[in-house]
Amino acid sequence: MTRVTRPRITQLATGEKFNAKQMEARAGELLPRHIATIESVLVVLQGECVLALAGTDHVLKEGDSFVVPPDIEHQIRAIRDFRAVHVMTNDIEFIFLD
C-alpha cells in the first residue's frame, strides 16, 4: 500500500478573490484524498500525475490543465516528479479524508 504524503506547497500570489499555490510531489507519492467546497484549476508545469476523480482516473502531463469541480472526492498520485500551479478562490475549504 502506498503511504499518503502531503505535497510541498509554496504560496505564489494572493489577490482579493483568488490565490495561486505551487504544488510539488515526487514520483510514487500519493497525496491526501479530499473534497473542496469550490471549484479550482490545476495546471501541470512539469512531470505527470493521475487525478482520481469520481471513479475516473485523469492522467495529467506537463502543459495540461483541469478544472476540479466542487464537492467531489479526489486524490492525486504522482507518476513522475511533478510540479503544478493550483488556482483557487480565497474562501475555498478543503475537507481531508485521510
PDB file of C-alpha atoms in Angstrom, residues 62-94:
ATOM      1  CA  GLU A  62       3.158  18.959 -18.491  1.00  0.00           C
ATOM      2  CA  GLY A  63       1.005  21.661 -20.086  1.00  0.00           C
ATOM      3  CA  ASP A  64      -2.325  20.073 -19.113  1.00  0.00           C
ATOM      4  CA  SER A  65      -4.909  21.862 -17.006  1.00  0.00           C
ATOM      5  CA  PHE A  66      -8.006  20.582 -15.259  1.00  0.00           C
ATOM      6  CA  VAL A  67     -10.957  22.295 -13.603  1.00  0.00           C
ATOM      7  CA  VAL A  68     -11.624  20.363 -10.405  1.00  0.00           C
ATOM      8  CA  PRO A  69     -15.340  20.570  -9.575  1.00  0.00           C
ATOM      9  CA  PRO A  70     -16.558  21.249  -6.039  1.00  0.00           C
ATOM     10  CA  ASP A  71     -17.909  18.678  -3.598  1.00  0.00           C
ATOM     11  CA  ILE A  72     -16.316  15.645  -5.294  1.00  0.00           C
ATOM     12  CA  GLU A  73     -13.774  13.402  -3.581  1.00  0.00           C
ATOM     13  CA  HIS A  74     -10.461  13.418  -5.407  1.00  0.00           C
ATOM     14  CA  GLN A  75      -6.818  12.421  -4.986  1.00  0.00           C
ATOM     15  CA  ILE A  76      -3.550  12.905  -6.871  1.00  0.00           C
ATOM     16  CA  ARG A  77      -0.818  10.316  -7.388  1.00  0.00           C
ATOM     17  CA  ALA A  78       2.494  11.434  -8.873  1.00  0.00           C
ATOM     18  CA  ILE A  79       3.663   9.215 -11.718  1.00  0.00           C
ATOM     19  CA  ARG A  80       6.802  11.273 -12.353  1.00  0.00           C
ATOM     20  CA  ASP A  81       8.105  14.085 -10.150  1.00  0.00           C
ATOM     21  CA  PHE A  82       5.588  16.811 -10.784  1.00  0.00           C
ATOM     22  CA  ARG A  83       5.029  20.484 -10.171  1.00  0.00           C
ATOM     23  CA  ALA A  84       1.716  22.254 -10.714  1.00  0.00           C
ATOM     24  CA  VAL A  85       0.012  25.553 -10.017  1.00  0.00           C
ATOM     25  CA  HIS A  86      -3.303  25.328  -8.185  1.00  0.00           C
ATOM     26  CA  VAL A  87      -5.524  28.411  -8.617  1.00  0.00           C
ATOM     27  CA  MET A  88      -8.444  28.796  -6.231  1.00  0.00           C
ATOM     28  CA  THR A  89     -10.648  31.324  -4.502  1.00  0.00           C
ATOM     29  CA  ASN A  90      -9.558  32.597  -1.114  1.00  0.00           C
ATOM     30  CA  ASP A  91     -12.688  31.240   0.566  1.00  0.00           C
ATOM     31  CA  ILE A  92     -12.247  27.636  -0.602  1.00  0.00           C
ATOM     32  CA  GLU A  93     -12.305  24.994   2.146  1.00  0.00           C
ATOM     33  CA  PHE A  94     -10.712  21.553   1.999  1.00  0.00           C
TER      34      PHE A  94
END
